[in-house]
Amino acid sequence: MTFHVPLVDITAYVADGSPEAKAAVARAIDDACRTVGFIQITGHGIPDAVTAGLTDAMDRFFALDLEQKKTYRTPPQINRGYSPPKSESLSLSLGVESANRMNDFFEAFNVGAAQADYPASPDLPQPEYADNLWPDVDGFEAQVQAYFAEAARVARTMTRIFADALGLEADFFDRRTGHSLDVMRMNNYALPPGTDVTLDGDLVGMGEHTDYGIVTILWADQVKGLQVLGADGSWNDVAPADDALLINLGDVTARWTNERWMSTLHRVKPPVIDGTIERRRSAAFFHDGDVDALIETLPSCVDAEHPDLYEPITVGDHIRAKLAGSREGKANEKAERESQRVLSSYR
């Protein structure tokens, strides 16, 4: 069977289309979430100028000298700032020990929703809602914030579609995302000069992992590298269509839906061309939910043939365990089901 990531136009939800048009979109999203866990969307409404501003900001930051970029590092438990190459291992977020432990070679810069963004919730825990660390790059903060706001809008549009597709109350996700743990990670897959790495044909750009939260909004170059695990255990190259964003589900949604919807394993294996890595950029916006929201399996997703697979857990506890794996090198002991999927993909 040929692996295929469905393409869905969500204009009906962005432009307040007819009930019939919205129902058609919700059905298409439900089918994609059941079968693939990855979707391409068009009609998202993000202006080209805003996306161009984001990529300009990324290019100018990642062009800085490596030592200068390292001045924007934060401690591993603070999910902000710069991550240099070989400082993370995404496979450990699933509890899987990799031969390339802490050797994912991508570099990244993270920004997120801070305490000040949620004035109605004045006592949010730290460092989950930490202030951002903005680099001294002209226009970077404004350009990144503009895109962050648009990506947040798209994420909330997707959760409205999810509610309809799952037959939930229209405000189901709104009630669990009033102070959502939203983070955007800007990734660069081009090694800085002087980086110690061997181009041996098995380079790990970003190890196999699932995303942590409700939904991920991914802008990416149309360059090979992103690979998604198919139902048959095969790894498949995925690149966005023209003007499309890639959408994938995170573990929180898989838990809520008792795996009726899939949090799909993916990785980045960037191509090596004539002994060098072809540059690839991406920006992943993670919409994770309120830190204190309880993830309990939806009753509609449990029956005699589908017993409840998960114990209740808060979003905050779930995310902390995942980040301790990827950023602190501590294998996640609470990801038994996810780690088994990774291990199965090795066979």
mmCIF file of C-alpha atoms in Angstrom:
data_model
loop_
_atom_site.group_PDB
_atom_site.id
_atom_site.type_symbol
_atom_site.label_atom_id
_atom_site.label_comp_id
_atom_site.label_asym_id
_atom_site.label_seq_id
_atom_site.Cartn_x
_atom_site.Cartn_y
_atom_site.Cartn_z
ATOM 1 C CA MET A 1 0.000 0.000 0.000
ATOM 2 C CA THR A 2 1.347 3.438 -0.956
ATOM 3 C CA PHE A 3 1.854 5.763 2.008
ATOM 4 C CA HIS A 4 -0.129 8.970 1.604
ATOM 5 C CA VAL A 5 -0.605 12.037 3.803
ATOM 6 C CA PRO A 6 -4.115 13.406 3.111
ATOM 7 C CA LEU A 7 -4.510 17.004 1.943
ATOM 8 C CA VAL A 8 -7.477 18.829 3.506
ATOM 9 C CA ASP A 9 -8.671 22.365 2.777
ATOM 10 C CA ILE A 10 -9.913 23.862 6.081
ATOM 11 C CA THR A 11 -11.264 27.095 4.574
ATOM 12 C CA ALA A 12 -14.770 26.237 5.806
ATOM 13 C CA TYR A 13 -13.596 26.683 9.407
ATOM 14 C CA VAL A 14 -11.297 29.643 8.798
ATOM 15 C CA ALA A 15 -13.904 31.585 6.790
ATOM 16 C CA ASP A 16 -17.000 30.358 8.695
ATOM 17 C CA GLY A 17 -18.410 28.202 5.921
ATOM 18 C CA SER A 18 -21.699 26.357 5.846
ATOM 19 C CA PRO A 19 -22.490 23.535 8.298
ATOM 20 C CA GLU A 20 -22.311 21.094 5.401
ATOM 21 C CA ALA A 21 -18.851 22.300 4.369
ATOM 22 C CA LYS A 22 -17.606 22.108 7.952
ATOM 23 C CA ALA A 23 -18.991 18.591 8.337
ATOM 24 C CA ALA A 24 -17.118 17.480 5.222
ATOM 25 C CA VAL A 25 -13.864 18.885 6.628
ATOM 26 C CA ALA A 26 -14.454 17.209 10.010
ATOM 27 C CA ARG A 27 -15.049 13.839 8.295
ATOM 28 C CA ALA A 28 -11.840 14.192 6.287
ATOM 29 C CA ILE A 29 -9.849 15.103 9.401
ATOM 30 C CA ASP A 30 -11.336 12.180 11.345
ATOM 31 C CA ASP A 31 -10.327 9.757 8.591
ATOM 32 C CA ALA A 32 -6.784 11.147 8.423
ATOM 33 C CA CYS A 33 -6.395 11.023 12.210
ATOM 34 C CA ARG A 34 -7.591 7.409 12.330
ATOM 35 C CA THR A 35 -5.392 6.138 9.522
ATOM 36 C CA VAL A 36 -2.225 8.259 9.313
ATOM 37 C CA GLY A 37 -1.976 10.788 12.148
ATOM 38 C CA PHE A 38 -0.423 13.299 9.734
ATOM 39 C CA ILE A 39 -2.394 15.747 7.587
ATOM 40 C CA GLN A 40 -1.565 18.496 5.129
ATOM 41 C CA ILE A 41 -3.826 21.521 5.351
ATOM 42 C CA THR A 42 -4.458 24.387 2.994
ATOM 43 C CA GLY A 43 -6.809 27.319 3.518
ATOM 44 C CA HIS A 44 -5.165 27.999 6.899
ATOM 45 C CA GLY A 45 -5.046 31.760 6.281
ATOM 46 C CA ILE A 46 -1.486 32.533 7.400
ATOM 47 C CA PRO A 47 -0.330 35.448 5.208
ATOM 48 C CA ASP A 48 2.710 34.787 3.024
ATOM 49 C CA ALA A 49 4.372 37.900 4.448
ATOM 50 C CA VAL A 50 4.166 36.527 7.993
ATOM 51 C CA THR A 51 5.739 33.227 6.947
ATOM 52 C CA ALA A 52 8.442 35.087 5.031
ATOM 53 C CA GLY A 53 9.169 37.113 8.163
ATOM 54 C CA LEU A 54 9.581 33.942 10.189
ATOM 55 C CA THR A 55 12.020 32.376 7.728
ATOM 56 C CA ASP A 56 13.985 35.627 7.508
ATOM 57 C CA ALA A 57 14.287 35.727 11.304
ATOM 58 C CA MET A 58 15.395 32.091 11.409
ATOM 59 C CA ASP A 59 17.984 32.588 8.669
ATOM 60 C CA ARG A 60 19.544 35.589 10.374
ATOM 61 C CA PHE A 61 19.692 33.948 13.797
ATOM 62 C CA PHE A 62 21.110 30.629 12.616
ATOM 63 C CA ALA A 63 23.713 32.486 10.539
ATOM 64 C CA LEU A 64 25.283 33.792 13.758
ATOM 65 C CA ASP A 65 28.558 32.345 15.003
ATOM 66 C CA LEU A 66 28.010 29.156 17.029
ATOM 67 C CA GLU A 67 29.587 30.606 20.174
ATOM 68 C CA GLN A 68 27.335 33.648 19.922
ATOM 69 C CA LYS A 69 24.268 31.421 19.580
ATOM 70 C CA LYS A 70 25.340 29.434 22.639
ATOM 71 C CA THR A 71 24.999 32.570 24.769
ATOM 72 C CA TYR A 72 21.224 32.101 24.362
ATOM 73 C CA ARG A 73 21.178 28.639 25.948
ATOM 74 C CA THR A 74 18.972 27.927 28.966
ATOM 75 C CA PRO A 75 19.064 25.033 31.467
ATOM 76 C CA PRO A 76 17.476 21.832 30.063
ATOM 77 C CA GLN A 77 14.352 22.145 32.220
ATOM 78 C CA ILE A 78 13.557 25.568 30.714
ATOM 79 C CA ASN A 79 12.121 24.954 27.257
ATOM 80 C CA ARG A 80 13.311 28.253 25.815
ATOM 81 C CA GLY A 81 16.320 29.579 23.941
ATOM 82 C CA TYR A 82 18.988 27.886 21.871
ATOM 83 C CA SER A 83 19.791 24.175 21.600
ATOM 84 C CA PRO A 84 23.083 23.454 19.817
ATOM 85 C CA PRO A 85 23.755 20.321 17.768
ATOM 86 C CA LYS A 86 24.230 17.068 19.703
ATOM 87 C CA SER A 87 22.573 18.359 22.884
ATOM 88 C CA GLU A 88 19.323 16.373 22.645
ATOM 89 C CA SER A 89 17.990 12.890 21.964
ATOM 90 C CA LEU A 90 14.320 12.778 21.005
ATOM 91 C CA SER A 91 14.174 8.979 21.231
ATOM 92 C CA LEU A 92 14.736 9.236 24.998
ATOM 93 C CA SER A 93 11.435 11.116 25.288
ATOM 94 C CA LEU A 94 9.897 7.703 24.522
ATOM 95 C CA GLY A 95 12.144 5.841 26.931
ATOM 96 C CA VAL A 96 14.275 4.339 24.167
ATOM 97 C CA GLU A 97 18.058 4.181 24.571
ATOM 98 C CA SER A 98 19.594 5.035 21.207
ATOM 99 C CA ALA A 99 23.087 4.323 19.933
ATOM 100 C CA ASN A 100 23.132 8.052 19.138
ATOM 101 C CA ARG A 101 22.328 9.134 22.709
ATOM 102 C CA MET A 102 22.254 12.950 22.956
ATOM 103 C CA ASN A 103 23.478 13.067 19.367
ATOM 104 C CA ASP A 104 20.597 14.564 17.351
ATOM 105 C CA PHE A 105 22.535 17.002 15.213
ATOM 106 C CA PHE A 106 19.888 19.677 14.581
ATOM 107 C CA GLU A 107 20.098 23.108 16.200
ATOM 108 C CA ALA A 108 16.991 24.895 17.391
ATOM 109 C CA PHE A 109 15.612 28.010 19.019
ATOM 110 C CA ASN A 110 12.515 27.775 21.238
ATOM 111 C CA VAL A 111 9.967 30.383 22.244
ATOM 112 C CA GLY A 112 6.719 29.873 24.119
ATOM 113 C CA ALA A 113 3.698 31.244 25.915
ATOM 114 C CA ALA A 114 4.776 32.956 29.146
ATOM 115 C CA GLN A 115 2.968 33.773 32.377
ATOM 116 C CA ALA A 116 2.360 37.326 31.124
ATOM 117 C CA ASP A 117 0.393 35.962 28.154
ATOM 118 C CA TYR A 118 -2.300 34.623 30.504
ATOM 119 C CA PRO A 119 -3.234 37.473 32.882
ATOM 120 C CA ALA A 120 -6.430 35.653 33.921
ATOM 121 C CA SER A 121 -4.263 32.838 35.363
ATOM 122 C CA PRO A 122 -1.734 34.684 37.543
ATOM 123 C CA ASP A 123 -0.165 31.738 39.411
ATOM 124 C CA LEU A 124 1.019 29.405 36.672
ATOM 125 C CA PRO A 125 3.972 27.151 37.546
ATOM 126 C CA GLN A 126 7.505 27.866 36.478
ATOM 127 C CA PRO A 127 9.498 27.051 34.419
ATOM 128 C CA GLU A 128 6.633 25.779 32.247
ATOM 129 C CA TYR A 129 5.524 29.363 31.542
ATOM 130 C CA ALA A 130 8.975 30.950 31.536
ATOM 131 C CA ASP A 131 9.743 34.279 29.905
ATOM 132 C CA ASN A 132 11.295 34.138 26.467
ATOM 133 C CA LEU A 133 14.952 34.802 25.800
ATOM 134 C CA TRP A 134 15.114 36.970 22.690
ATOM 135 C CA PRO A 135 18.368 37.189 20.706
ATOM 136 C CA ASP A 136 19.872 40.533 19.764
ATOM 137 C CA VAL A 137 18.905 40.199 16.090
ATOM 138 C CA ASP A 138 17.067 43.107 14.456
ATOM 139 C CA GLY A 139 13.363 42.352 14.002
ATOM 140 C CA PHE A 140 13.635 38.760 15.265
ATOM 141 C CA GLU A 141 11.227 39.104 18.183
ATOM 142 C CA ALA A 142 8.507 40.893 16.167
ATOM 143 C CA GLN A 143 8.746 38.524 13.203
ATOM 144 C CA VAL A 144 8.657 35.404 15.350
ATOM 145 C CA GLN A 145 5.822 36.682 17.533
ATOM 146 C CA ALA A 146 3.751 37.491 14.437
ATOM 147 C CA TYR A 147 4.061 33.936 13.166
ATOM 148 C CA PHE A 148 3.562 32.467 16.657
ATOM 149 C CA ALA A 149 0.199 34.247 16.918
ATOM 150 C CA GLU A 150 -0.915 32.936 13.509
ATOM 151 C CA ALA A 151 0.165 29.383 14.306
ATOM 152 C CA ALA A 152 -1.724 29.569 17.621
ATOM 153 C CA ARG A 153 -4.849 30.614 15.708
ATOM 154 C CA VAL A 154 -4.475 27.663 13.324
ATOM 155 C CA ALA A 155 -3.967 25.273 16.256
ATOM 156 C CA ARG A 156 -7.187 26.426 17.886
ATOM 157 C CA THR A 157 -8.984 26.131 14.553
ATOM 158 C CA MET A 158 -7.791 22.530 14.365
ATOM 159 C CA THR A 159 -9.093 21.763 17.859
ATOM 160 C CA ARG A 160 -12.508 23.133 16.872
ATOM 161 C CA ILE A 161 -12.452 20.711 13.956
ATOM 162 C CA PHE A 162 -11.328 17.930 16.304
ATOM 163 C CA ALA A 163 -14.270 18.574 18.622
ATOM 164 C CA ASP A 164 -16.718 18.261 15.723
ATOM 165 C CA ALA A 165 -14.970 15.175 14.345
ATOM 166 C CA LEU A 166 -15.086 13.431 17.742
ATOM 167 C CA GLY A 167 -18.679 14.456 18.493
ATOM 168 C CA LEU A 168 -17.620 16.512 21.528
ATOM 169 C CA GLU A 169 -19.009 19.748 22.931
ATOM 170 C CA ALA A 170 -17.829 22.685 20.829
ATOM 171 C CA ASP A 171 -15.842 24.096 23.766
ATOM 172 C CA PHE A 172 -14.243 20.794 24.881
ATOM 173 C CA PHE A 173 -10.731 21.867 23.928
ATOM 174 C CA ASP A 174 -11.291 25.539 24.774
ATOM 175 C CA ARG A 175 -11.933 24.521 28.396
ATOM 176 C CA ARG A 176 -8.602 22.695 28.496
ATOM 177 C CA THR A 177 -6.438 25.241 26.665
ATOM 178 C CA GLY A 178 -7.187 28.557 28.381
ATOM 179 C CA HIS A 179 -3.520 28.791 29.449
ATOM 180 C CA SER A 180 -2.083 26.264 27.045
ATOM 181 C CA LEU A 181 1.568 25.222 27.145
ATOM 182 C CA ASP A 182 2.340 26.500 23.656
ATOM 183 C CA VAL A 183 5.912 26.308 22.379
ATOM 184 C CA MET A 184 7.382 26.968 18.948
ATOM 185 C CA ARG A 185 10.647 25.313 17.971
ATOM 186 C CA MET A 186 12.568 26.684 15.004
ATOM 187 C CA ASN A 187 14.908 24.010 13.622
ATOM 188 C CA ASN A 188 17.960 24.225 11.396
ATOM 189 C CA TYR A 189 19.466 21.093 9.850
ATOM 190 C CA ALA A 190 22.723 22.517 8.541
ATOM 191 C CA LEU A 191 25.803 21.880 10.608
ATOM 192 C CA PRO A 192 27.679 24.977 11.778
ATOM 193 C CA PRO A 193 31.367 25.140 10.784
ATOM 194 C CA GLY A 194 33.581 23.213 13.173
ATOM 195 C CA THR A 195 30.840 20.848 14.372
ATOM 196 C CA ASP A 196 32.240 17.381 15.111
ATOM 197 C CA VAL A 197 30.095 14.875 13.198
ATOM 198 C CA THR A 198 30.732 12.080 10.730
ATOM 199 C CA LEU A 199 28.678 11.889 7.544
ATOM 200 C CA ASP A 200 28.414 8.098 7.553
ATOM 201 C CA GLY A 201 25.016 7.606 5.906
ATOM 202 C CA ASP A 202 23.233 7.030 9.215
ATOM 203 C CA LEU A 203 23.208 10.529 10.635
ATOM 204 C CA VAL A 204 20.409 11.339 13.080
ATOM 205 C CA GLY A 205 18.955 14.763 12.395
ATOM 206 C CA MET A 206 16.162 14.280 14.930
ATOM 207 C CA GLY A 207 15.537 10.893 16.476
ATOM 208 C CA GLU A 208 12.274 8.993 16.149
ATOM 209 C CA HIS A 209 9.645 10.416 18.457
ATOM 210 C CA THR A 210 6.023 11.318 18.883
ATOM 211 C CA ASP A 211 4.991 14.861 19.702
ATOM 212 C CA TYR A 212 3.897 15.522 23.238
ATOM 213 C CA GLY A 213 0.706 17.557 23.251
ATOM 214 C CA ILE A 214 -2.614 18.003 21.459
ATOM 215 C CA VAL A 215 -1.608 19.086 17.961
ATOM 216 C CA THR A 216 1.484 20.301 16.107
ATOM 217 C CA ILE A 217 1.427 22.915 13.330
ATOM 218 C CA LEU A 218 4.524 22.432 11.177
ATOM 219 C CA TRP A 219 5.958 24.756 8.564
ATOM 220 C CA ALA A 220 8.814 23.114 6.680
ATOM 221 C CA ASP A 221 10.979 23.536 3.627
ATOM 222 C CA GLN A 222 10.157 21.290 0.688
ATOM 223 C CA VAL A 223 13.395 19.398 1.283
ATOM 224 C CA LYS A 224 13.520 15.681 2.012
ATOM 225 C CA GLY A 225 14.284 14.677 5.555
ATOM 226 C CA LEU A 226 11.037 14.285 7.497
ATOM 227 C CA GLN A 227 10.044 10.620 7.652
ATOM 228 C CA VAL A 228 6.789 9.208 9.052
ATOM 229 C CA LEU A 229 6.232 5.648 10.222
ATOM 230 C CA GLY A 230 3.514 3.892 8.259
ATOM 231 C CA ALA A 231 1.115 1.278 9.620
ATOM 232 C CA ASP A 232 3.198 -1.420 7.897
ATOM 233 C CA GLY A 233 6.335 -0.409 9.811
ATOM 234 C CA SER A 234 7.967 1.410 6.898
ATOM 235 C CA TRP A 235 9.552 4.875 7.101
ATOM 236 C CA ASN A 236 8.207 7.236 4.452
ATOM 237 C CA ASP A 237 9.473 10.618 3.210
ATOM 238 C CA VAL A 238 7.015 13.477 3.700
ATOM 239 C CA ALA A 239 7.281 17.042 2.413
ATOM 240 C CA PRO A 240 4.545 19.697 2.388
ATOM 241 C CA ALA A 241 2.650 20.562 -0.775
ATOM 242 C CA ASP A 242 2.724 24.136 -2.053
ATOM 243 C CA ASP A 243 1.245 26.531 0.545
ATOM 244 C CA ALA A 244 0.414 23.638 2.884
ATOM 245 C CA LEU A 245 1.177 23.159 6.547
ATOM 246 C CA LEU A 246 1.762 19.725 8.030
ATOM 247 C CA ILE A 247 -0.429 18.801 10.993
ATOM 248 C CA ASN A 248 0.201 15.918 13.322
ATOM 249 C CA LEU A 249 -1.318 14.734 16.555
ATOM 250 C CA GLY A 250 0.492 14.488 19.861
ATOM 251 C CA ASP A 251 0.344 11.991 22.708
ATOM 252 C CA VAL A 252 -2.278 13.969 24.635
ATOM 253 C CA THR A 253 -4.782 13.485 21.808
ATOM 254 C CA ALA A 254 -3.844 9.805 21.401
ATOM 255 C CA ARG A 255 -4.483 9.325 25.122
ATOM 256 C CA TRP A 256 -7.797 11.194 25.067
ATOM 257 C CA THR A 257 -9.002 9.133 22.124
ATOM 258 C CA ASN A 258 -7.631 5.788 23.404
ATOM 259 C CA GLU A 259 -5.542 5.631 20.202
ATOM 260 C CA ARG A 260 -8.568 5.896 17.955
ATOM 261 C CA TRP A 261 -6.495 8.809 16.632
ATOM 262 C CA MET A 262 -2.795 8.255 16.148
ATOM 263 C CA SER A 263 0.208 10.064 17.578
ATOM 264 C CA THR A 264 2.478 8.990 14.758
ATOM 265 C CA LEU A 265 6.186 8.284 15.079
ATOM 266 C CA HIS A 266 8.383 10.486 12.926
ATOM 267 C CA ARG A 267 12.044 11.430 12.590
ATOM 268 C CA VAL A 268 14.351 13.556 10.469
ATOM 269 C CA LYS A 269 17.037 11.932 8.312
ATOM 270 C CA PRO A 270 18.290 14.798 6.153
ATOM 271 C CA PRO A 271 19.853 13.884 2.819
ATOM 272 C CA VAL A 272 23.598 13.872 2.412
ATOM 273 C CA ILE A 273 24.514 15.241 -1.024
ATOM 274 C CA ASP A 274 28.138 14.877 -2.189
ATOM 275 C CA GLY A 275 29.346 14.530 1.377
ATOM 276 C CA THR A 276 27.440 17.493 2.797
ATOM 277 C CA ILE A 277 24.012 17.924 4.361
ATOM 278 C CA GLU A 278 21.392 19.710 2.308
ATOM 279 C CA ARG A 279 20.034 22.463 4.511
ATOM 280 C CA ARG A 280 16.507 22.035 5.831
ATOM 281 C CA ARG A 281 14.473 24.370 8.037
ATOM 282 C CA SER A 282 11.259 23.865 9.943
ATOM 283 C CA ALA A 283 9.169 25.571 12.606
ATOM 284 C CA ALA A 284 6.963 23.387 14.781
ATOM 285 C CA PHE A 285 4.244 25.010 16.899
ATOM 286 C CA PHE A 286 3.196 22.701 19.732
ATOM 287 C CA HIS A 287 -0.271 23.275 21.206
ATOM 288 C CA ASP A 288 -0.099 21.149 24.346
ATOM 289 C CA GLY A 289 -2.979 22.152 26.625
ATOM 290 C CA ASP A 290 -3.214 23.588 30.143
ATOM 291 C CA VAL A 291 -0.529 22.362 32.521
ATOM 292 C CA ASP A 292 -3.220 21.309 35.032
ATOM 293 C CA ALA A 293 -5.638 19.764 32.511
ATOM 294 C CA LEU A 294 -6.368 16.098 33.235
ATOM 295 C CA ILE A 295 -5.994 13.704 30.314
ATOM 296 C CA GLU A 296 -8.719 11.080 30.799
ATOM 297 C CA THR A 297 -9.821 8.712 28.057
ATOM 298 C CA LEU A 298 -13.006 9.871 26.364
ATOM 299 C CA PRO A 299 -15.898 7.521 27.275
ATOM 300 C CA SER A 300 -16.932 7.424 23.613
ATOM 301 C CA CYS A 301 -13.574 5.854 22.763
ATOM 302 C CA VAL A 302 -13.870 2.923 25.208
ATOM 303 C CA ASP A 303 -15.928 -0.223 24.640
ATOM 304 C CA ALA A 304 -15.643 -4.000 24.952
ATOM 305 C CA GLU A 305 -13.333 -4.195 21.936
ATOM 306 C CA HIS A 306 -11.303 -1.125 22.943
ATOM 307 C CA PRO A 307 -10.462 -1.229 26.665
ATOM 308 C CA ASP A 308 -8.993 1.860 28.267
ATOM 309 C CA LEU A 309 -5.246 1.878 27.530
ATOM 310 C CA TYR A 310 -4.114 4.737 29.778
ATOM 311 C CA GLU A 311 -4.205 5.914 33.366
ATOM 312 C CA PRO A 312 -5.218 9.555 33.885
ATOM 313 C CA ILE A 313 -2.347 12.041 33.947
ATOM 314 C CA THR A 314 -2.109 15.819 33.848
ATOM 315 C CA VAL A 315 -0.684 17.563 30.805
ATOM 316 C CA GLY A 316 2.088 19.007 32.981
ATOM 317 C CA ASP A 317 3.240 15.648 34.364
ATOM 318 C CA HIS A 318 3.145 14.119 30.886
ATOM 319 C CA ILE A 319 5.156 16.938 29.289
ATOM 320 C CA ARG A 320 7.732 17.022 32.093
ATOM 321 C CA ALA A 321 8.491 13.324 31.638
ATOM 322 C CA LYS A 322 8.877 13.763 27.886
ATOM 323 C CA LEU A 323 11.178 16.794 28.188
ATOM 324 C CA ALA A 324 13.346 15.079 30.784
ATOM 325 C CA GLY A 325 14.017 12.455 28.149
ATOM 326 C CA SER A 326 14.770 14.671 25.182
ATOM 327 C CA ARG A 327 16.672 17.485 26.924
ATOM 328 C CA GLU A 328 18.099 15.987 30.137
ATOM 329 C CA GLY A 329 18.989 12.499 28.896
ATOM 330 C CA LYS A 330 16.613 10.682 31.275
ATOM 331 C CA ALA A 331 14.737 7.826 29.614
ATOM 332 C CA ASN A 332 10.975 8.372 30.003
ATOM 333 C CA GLU A 333 9.665 5.489 32.141
ATOM 334 C CA LYS A 334 6.039 6.474 31.553
ATOM 335 C CA ALA A 335 5.985 5.835 27.801
ATOM 336 C CA GLU A 336 5.687 2.057 27.628
ATOM 337 C CA ARG A 337 3.301 1.949 24.679
ATOM 338 C CA GLU A 338 5.201 4.573 22.704
ATOM 339 C CA SER A 339 8.597 2.959 23.327
ATOM 340 C CA GLN A 340 7.317 -0.393 22.092
ATOM 341 C CA ARG A 341 6.296 1.248 18.818
ATOM 342 C CA VAL A 342 9.801 2.657 18.403
ATOM 343 C CA LEU A 343 11.417 -0.701 19.128
ATOM 344 C CA SER A 344 9.084 -2.423 16.674
ATOM 345 C CA SER A 345 10.186 -0.012 13.947
ATOM 346 C CA TYR A 346 13.759 -1.278 14.328
ATOM 347 C CA ARG A 347 12.844 -4.808 13.265
#
